[in-house]
mmCIF file of C-alpha atoms and ligand atoms in Angstrom:
data_model
loop_
_atom_site.group_PDB
_atom_site.id
_atom_site.type_symbol
_atom_site.label_atom_id
_atom_site.label_comp_id
_atom_site.label_asym_id
_atom_site.label_seq_id
_atom_site.Cartn_x
_atom_site.Cartn_y
_atom_site.Cartn_z
ATOM 1 C CA MET A 1318 111.913 74.041 -1.948
ATOM 2 C CA ASP A 1319 114.769 72.747 0.195
ATOM 3 C CA ASP A 1320 115.408 69.063 0.913
ATOM 4 C CA THR A 1321 113.236 69.074 4.049
ATOM 5 C CA GLU A 1322 110.281 70.542 2.154
ATOM 6 C CA GLN A 1323 110.822 67.979 -0.609
ATOM 7 C CA ALA A 1324 110.786 65.192 1.993
ATOM 8 C CA VAL A 1325 107.471 66.497 3.384
ATOM 9 C CA ALA A 1326 105.977 66.643 -0.123
ATOM 10 C CA ARG A 1327 107.225 63.096 -0.773
ATOM 11 C CA ARG A 1328 105.656 61.832 2.481
ATOM 12 C CA ARG A 1329 102.304 63.351 1.431
ATOM 13 C CA LEU A 1330 102.533 61.679 -1.959
ATOM 14 C CA ILE A 1331 103.192 58.294 -0.323
ATOM 15 C CA GLU A 1332 100.162 58.740 1.940
ATOM 16 C CA ARG A 1333 97.997 59.546 -1.086
ATOM 17 C CA LEU A 1334 99.293 56.434 -2.890
ATOM 18 C CA ARG A 1335 98.588 54.339 0.217
ATOM 19 C CA ARG A 1336 94.957 55.482 0.170
ATOM 20 C CA ARG A 1337 94.379 55.272 -3.577
ATOM 21 C CA THR A 1338 96.205 52.098 -4.605
ATOM 22 C CA ASP A 1339 96.652 48.655 -3.076
ATOM 23 C CA VAL A 1340 100.422 48.761 -3.538
ATOM 24 C CA SER A 1341 102.421 46.935 -0.830
ATOM 25 C CA ASP A 1342 104.068 48.744 2.085
ATOM 26 C CA ARG A 1343 107.449 47.509 0.874
ATOM 27 C CA THR A 1344 107.024 49.215 -2.501
ATOM 28 C CA LEU A 1345 105.734 52.403 -0.857
ATOM 29 C CA ALA A 1346 108.782 52.395 1.443
ATOM 30 C CA ALA A 1347 110.992 52.141 -1.647
ATOM 31 C CA LEU A 1348 109.265 55.157 -3.222
ATOM 32 C CA GLU A 1349 109.639 57.066 0.012
ATOM 33 C CA SER A 1350 113.403 56.460 -0.046
ATOM 34 C CA VAL A 1351 113.994 57.829 -3.553
ATOM 35 C CA PRO A 1352 114.337 61.627 -3.969
ATOM 36 C CA ARG A 1353 112.272 62.011 -7.172
ATOM 37 C CA HIS A 1354 113.162 65.740 -7.281
ATOM 38 C CA GLU A 1355 116.771 64.721 -8.047
ATOM 39 C CA PHE A 1356 115.595 62.901 -11.196
ATOM 40 C CA VAL A 1357 113.524 65.633 -12.868
ATOM 41 C CA PRO A 1358 114.790 68.725 -14.722
ATOM 42 C CA ASP A 1359 115.597 71.633 -12.340
ATOM 43 C CA ARG A 1360 112.702 73.780 -13.555
ATOM 44 C CA LEU A 1361 110.216 70.983 -12.647
ATOM 45 C CA ARG A 1362 111.552 70.223 -9.179
ATOM 46 C CA SER A 1363 108.598 71.887 -7.466
ATOM 47 C CA ALA A 1364 106.284 69.434 -9.293
ATOM 48 C CA ALA A 1365 108.359 66.340 -8.457
ATOM 49 C CA TYR A 1366 105.850 65.006 -5.917
ATOM 50 C CA ALA A 1367 102.704 65.528 -7.945
ATOM 51 C CA ASP A 1368 101.392 62.139 -9.064
ATOM 52 C CA ARG A 1369 101.937 62.684 -12.770
ATOM 53 C CA PRO A 1370 104.441 62.030 -15.536
ATOM 54 C CA LEU A 1371 106.946 64.824 -16.293
ATOM 55 C CA PRO A 1372 109.067 65.555 -19.379
ATOM 56 C CA ILE A 1373 112.770 64.611 -19.061
ATOM 57 C CA GLY A 1374 113.987 65.770 -22.502
ATOM 58 C CA HIS A 1375 114.546 63.857 -25.766
ATOM 59 C CA ASP A 1376 110.727 63.538 -26.063
ATOM 60 C CA GLN A 1377 110.685 61.149 -23.112
ATOM 61 C CA THR A 1378 108.890 61.218 -19.765
ATOM 62 C CA ILE A 1379 109.393 59.969 -16.229
ATOM 63 C CA SER A 1380 106.324 57.868 -15.348
ATOM 64 C CA ALA A 1381 103.826 59.008 -12.703
ATOM 65 C CA PRO A 1382 104.682 57.713 -9.213
ATOM 66 C CA HIS A 1383 101.525 55.558 -8.985
ATOM 67 C CA MET A 1384 102.531 53.778 -12.212
ATOM 68 C CA VAL A 1385 106.077 53.163 -10.944
ATOM 69 C CA ALA A 1386 104.573 51.819 -7.712
ATOM 70 C CA ILE A 1387 102.125 49.487 -9.473
ATOM 71 C CA MET A 1388 104.757 48.141 -11.871
ATOM 72 C CA THR A 1389 107.309 47.630 -9.081
ATOM 73 C CA ASP A 1390 104.712 45.676 -7.097
ATOM 74 C CA LEU A 1391 103.850 43.514 -10.109
ATOM 75 C CA LEU A 1392 107.523 42.549 -10.517
ATOM 76 C CA ASP A 1393 107.141 40.663 -7.226
ATOM 77 C CA VAL A 1394 110.874 40.813 -6.488
ATOM 78 C CA ASP A 1395 112.858 40.248 -3.289
ATOM 79 C CA GLU A 1396 116.261 41.315 -2.086
ATOM 80 C CA GLY A 1397 119.010 39.922 -4.326
ATOM 81 C CA ASP A 1398 116.760 39.252 -7.344
ATOM 82 C CA ARG A 1399 118.241 40.197 -10.718
ATOM 83 C CA VAL A 1400 116.123 42.682 -12.639
ATOM 84 C CA LEU A 1401 116.352 44.001 -16.209
ATOM 85 C CA GLU A 1402 114.799 47.360 -17.109
ATOM 86 C CA ILE A 1403 114.276 48.466 -20.712
ATOM 87 C CA GLY A 1404 114.230 52.283 -20.876
ATOM 88 C CA THR A 1405 116.403 53.909 -18.180
ATOM 89 C CA GLY A 1406 115.193 57.451 -18.898
ATOM 90 C CA CYS A 1407 116.201 59.582 -15.928
ATOM 91 C CA GLY A 1408 116.717 56.486 -13.773
ATOM 92 C CA TYR A 1409 113.922 57.044 -11.246
ATOM 93 C CA HIS A 1410 112.107 53.755 -11.780
ATOM 94 C CA ALA A 1411 115.356 51.759 -11.589
ATOM 95 C CA ALA A 1412 116.263 53.543 -8.339
ATOM 96 C CA VAL A 1413 112.909 52.508 -6.829
ATOM 97 C CA VAL A 1414 113.414 48.869 -7.884
ATOM 98 C CA SER A 1415 116.976 49.004 -6.578
ATOM 99 C CA GLU A 1416 115.637 50.030 -3.163
ATOM 100 C CA VAL A 1417 113.720 46.715 -3.134
ATOM 101 C CA VAL A 1418 116.337 44.297 -4.519
ATOM 102 C CA GLY A 1419 119.504 46.028 -3.295
ATOM 103 C CA PRO A 1420 122.768 47.007 -5.020
ATOM 104 C CA GLU A 1421 124.353 45.402 -8.102
ATOM 105 C CA THR A 1422 121.315 43.484 -9.299
ATOM 106 C CA VAL A 1423 119.446 46.036 -11.432
ATOM 107 C CA TYR A 1424 120.491 46.303 -15.090
ATOM 108 C CA SER A 1425 119.004 48.898 -17.405
ATOM 109 C CA VAL A 1426 119.200 49.378 -21.171
ATOM 110 C CA GLU A 1427 118.671 52.865 -22.664
ATOM 111 C CA TYR A 1428 118.485 53.775 -26.348
ATOM 112 C CA VAL A 1429 119.438 57.473 -26.043
ATOM 113 C CA PRO A 1430 123.142 57.773 -25.080
ATOM 114 C CA GLU A 1431 122.695 61.218 -23.448
ATOM 115 C CA LEU A 1432 119.926 59.930 -21.158
ATOM 116 C CA ALA A 1433 122.065 56.901 -20.242
ATOM 117 C CA ALA A 1434 125.057 59.160 -19.419
ATOM 118 C CA ASP A 1435 122.920 61.496 -17.270
ATOM 119 C CA ALA A 1436 121.343 58.530 -15.454
ATOM 120 C CA ARG A 1437 124.769 57.020 -14.735
ATOM 121 C CA ARG A 1438 126.006 60.308 -13.247
ATOM 122 C CA ARG A 1439 122.847 60.599 -11.170
ATOM 123 C CA PHE A 1440 123.142 57.026 -9.849
ATOM 124 C CA ASP A 1441 126.773 57.691 -8.859
ATOM 125 C CA ARG A 1442 125.878 60.931 -7.099
ATOM 126 C CA LEU A 1443 122.924 59.436 -5.208
ATOM 127 C CA GLY A 1444 124.640 56.140 -4.416
ATOM 128 C CA TYR A 1445 122.613 53.717 -6.554
ATOM 129 C CA ASP A 1446 124.479 50.719 -7.911
ATOM 130 C CA VAL A 1447 122.482 50.235 -11.133
ATOM 131 C CA SER A 1448 124.273 49.058 -14.279
ATOM 132 C CA VAL A 1449 123.329 51.183 -17.327
ATOM 133 C CA HIS A 1450 123.872 49.886 -20.883
ATOM 134 C CA VAL A 1451 123.358 51.855 -24.098
ATOM 135 C CA GLY A 1452 121.575 49.851 -26.759
ATOM 136 C CA ASP A 1453 118.313 48.581 -28.190
ATOM 137 C CA GLY A 1454 116.322 46.988 -25.393
ATOM 138 C CA ARG A 1455 114.599 44.738 -27.939
ATOM 139 C CA GLU A 1456 117.769 42.652 -27.891
ATOM 140 C CA GLY A 1457 117.686 42.176 -24.113
ATOM 141 C CA LEU A 1458 120.966 41.864 -22.215
ATOM 142 C CA PRO A 1459 122.112 38.265 -22.810
ATOM 143 C CA SER A 1460 125.551 38.892 -21.241
ATOM 144 C CA GLU A 1461 123.884 39.399 -17.838
ATOM 145 C CA ALA A 1462 120.948 36.964 -18.179
ATOM 146 C CA PRO A 1463 119.062 35.232 -16.666
ATOM 147 C CA PHE A 1464 116.862 37.732 -14.827
ATOM 148 C CA ASP A 1465 114.225 37.033 -12.198
ATOM 149 C CA ALA A 1466 112.146 39.891 -13.562
ATOM 150 C CA THR A 1467 112.136 42.224 -16.563
ATOM 151 C CA TYR A 1468 110.109 45.371 -17.199
ATOM 152 C CA LEU A 1469 109.665 47.847 -20.013
ATOM 153 C CA THR A 1470 109.090 51.557 -19.451
ATOM 154 C CA CYS A 1471 108.157 52.085 -23.109
ATOM 155 C CA ALA A 1472 105.332 50.379 -24.977
ATOM 156 C CA ALA A 1473 106.001 47.397 -27.246
ATOM 157 C CA ALA A 1474 103.449 47.579 -30.078
ATOM 158 C CA ASP A 1475 103.856 43.948 -31.155
ATOM 159 C CA GLY A 1476 104.238 42.251 -27.793
ATOM 160 C CA VAL A 1477 107.277 41.489 -25.644
ATOM 161 C CA PRO A 1478 110.303 40.903 -27.916
ATOM 162 C CA ASP A 1479 111.488 37.266 -27.887
ATOM 163 C CA PRO A 1480 115.017 37.987 -26.560
ATOM 164 C CA LEU A 1481 113.465 39.449 -23.394
ATOM 165 C CA LEU A 1482 111.469 36.259 -22.863
ATOM 166 C CA ALA A 1483 114.632 34.227 -23.418
ATOM 167 C CA ASP A 1484 116.569 36.308 -20.831
ATOM 168 C CA THR A 1485 113.950 35.787 -18.086
ATOM 169 C CA CYS A 1486 114.188 32.629 -15.969
ATOM 170 C CA VAL A 1487 111.402 30.057 -15.612
ATOM 171 C CA GLY A 1488 108.982 31.445 -13.033
ATOM 172 C CA GLY A 1489 110.249 34.972 -13.782
ATOM 173 C CA ARG A 1490 107.950 37.918 -14.501
ATOM 174 C CA ILE A 1491 107.849 40.448 -17.337
ATOM 175 C CA VAL A 1492 105.840 43.626 -16.766
ATOM 176 C CA ALA A 1493 105.227 45.728 -19.857
ATOM 177 C CA PRO A 1494 102.908 48.144 -21.618
ATOM 178 C CA ILE A 1495 101.834 46.330 -24.780
ATOM 179 C CA GLY A 1496 100.090 47.801 -27.819
ATOM 180 C CA GLY A 1497 100.130 50.970 -29.860
ATOM 181 C CA GLY A 1498 98.659 54.464 -29.543
ATOM 182 C CA ARG A 1499 95.681 54.679 -27.212
ATOM 183 C CA SER A 1500 95.133 50.954 -26.928
ATOM 184 C CA GLN A 1501 98.052 49.997 -24.683
ATOM 185 C CA ARG A 1502 97.497 47.508 -21.865
ATOM 186 C CA LEU A 1503 99.738 46.866 -18.878
ATOM 187 C CA VAL A 1504 100.442 43.133 -18.825
ATOM 188 C CA ARG A 1505 102.365 40.763 -16.606
ATOM 189 C CA LEU A 1506 103.739 37.629 -18.203
ATOM 190 C CA THR A 1507 105.047 34.741 -16.109
ATOM 191 C CA VAL A 1508 107.504 32.525 -17.967
ATOM 192 C CA ARG A 1509 106.753 28.795 -17.731
ATOM 193 C CA GLU A 1510 108.712 25.663 -18.589
ATOM 194 C CA GLY A 1511 109.114 25.112 -22.332
ATOM 195 C CA GLY A 1512 108.706 28.793 -23.237
ATOM 196 C CA ASP A 1513 104.989 29.066 -22.418
ATOM 197 C CA VAL A 1514 103.778 32.230 -20.681
ATOM 198 C CA ASP A 1515 100.840 33.058 -18.422
ATOM 199 C CA ARG A 1516 99.401 36.486 -19.184
ATOM 200 C CA GLU A 1517 97.543 38.820 -16.816
ATOM 201 C CA ASP A 1518 95.973 42.116 -17.895
ATOM 202 C CA HIS A 1519 96.362 45.083 -15.523
ATOM 203 C CA GLY A 1520 94.376 47.724 -17.402
ATOM 204 C CA GLY A 1521 94.799 50.511 -19.941
ATOM 205 C CA VAL A 1522 97.956 52.662 -19.817
ATOM 206 C CA ARG A 1523 99.753 55.363 -21.830
ATOM 207 C CA PHE A 1524 103.529 55.055 -22.326
ATOM 208 C CA VAL A 1525 106.021 56.440 -24.855
ATOM 209 C CA PRO A 1526 106.661 53.848 -27.600
ATOM 210 C CA LEU A 1527 109.679 51.547 -27.782
ATOM 211 C CA GLN A 1528 111.862 53.233 -30.449
HETATM 212 N N1 SAH B 1877 111.987 54.454 -16.354
HETATM 213 C C1 SAH B 1877 112.125 55.783 -16.877
HETATM 214 C C2 SAH B 1877 111.053 56.107 -17.890
HETATM 215 C C3 SAH B 1877 111.661 56.491 -19.162
HETATM 216 S S1 SAH B 1877 110.561 56.722 -20.537
HETATM 217 C C4 SAH B 1877 112.216 56.811 -15.779
HETATM 218 O O1 SAH B 1877 111.989 56.487 -14.605
HETATM 219 O O2 SAH B 1877 112.545 57.949 -16.109
HETATM 220 C C5 SAH B 1877 111.055 55.392 -21.616
HETATM 221 C C6 SAH B 1877 112.512 55.298 -21.964
HETATM 222 O O3 SAH B 1877 112.655 54.223 -22.887
HETATM 223 C C7 SAH B 1877 113.093 56.536 -22.665
HETATM 224 O O4 SAH B 1877 114.220 56.970 -21.958
HETATM 225 C C8 SAH B 1877 113.471 56.010 -24.057
HETATM 226 O O5 SAH B 1877 114.618 56.644 -24.600
HETATM 227 C C9 SAH B 1877 113.699 54.538 -23.794
HETATM 228 N N2 SAH B 1877 113.609 53.665 -24.975
HETATM 229 C C10 SAH B 1877 112.751 53.753 -26.010
HETATM 230 N N3 SAH B 1877 112.985 52.776 -26.899
HETATM 231 C C11 SAH B 1877 114.008 52.026 -26.405
HETATM 232 C C12 SAH B 1877 114.694 50.872 -26.880
HETATM 233 N N4 SAH B 1877 114.389 50.281 -28.035
HETATM 234 N N5 SAH B 1877 115.676 50.371 -26.096
HETATM 235 C C13 SAH B 1877 116.010 50.962 -24.911
HETATM 236 N N6 SAH B 1877 115.384 52.057 -24.432
HETATM 237 C C14 SAH B 1877 114.390 52.593 -25.157
#
């Protein structure tokens, strides 16, 4: 498939997401701008616009487009908002969020150095200004805090780690798969004054675990 054919396949995917989800037009426009085929391994490029997760090496996966769309919508971010991602993977999800908030405000922490290095190269090549840090996302990124929104692309068995709550500003959102094995739930926490959080449940999900 050449780039034009990929763009047609991407357009079809966006139309399917528009029909099947109630994701905002702004988020769908962000997904339409990001060439997902540039983020998947070469041999899987022809499947880049199927609405499913795909393997990206190191036992990790790129999430299905509908999940990226739903999570991006739940972040409820605007241009210029500072966002922290835990789990860069191939960088696709961060690129989508970056299309919404703009350059220089998305920070991402990745545990596997090789994935972080590949994602950095990809961001440079495609023109995304996302800041990639190698480390354990459980510790957050205090040097760049506070964030307006934080999200995890791997499941936290015991709930959102405290440092991530501390790095998110009052009124800020944290979107994360919480729980182990087959009992993960997608939750959105909103941080309130004094460290309280409001919690919303957004249904059952299946993510790779936080290492
Ligand atoms: N957003 C990614 C999805 C990656 S899958 C994408 O669009 O491709 C989850 C990622 O979380 C994997 O890359 C995995 O290595 C990473 N991860 C797992 N545990 C982590 C931890 N403790 N800190 C940071 N990243 C972690």
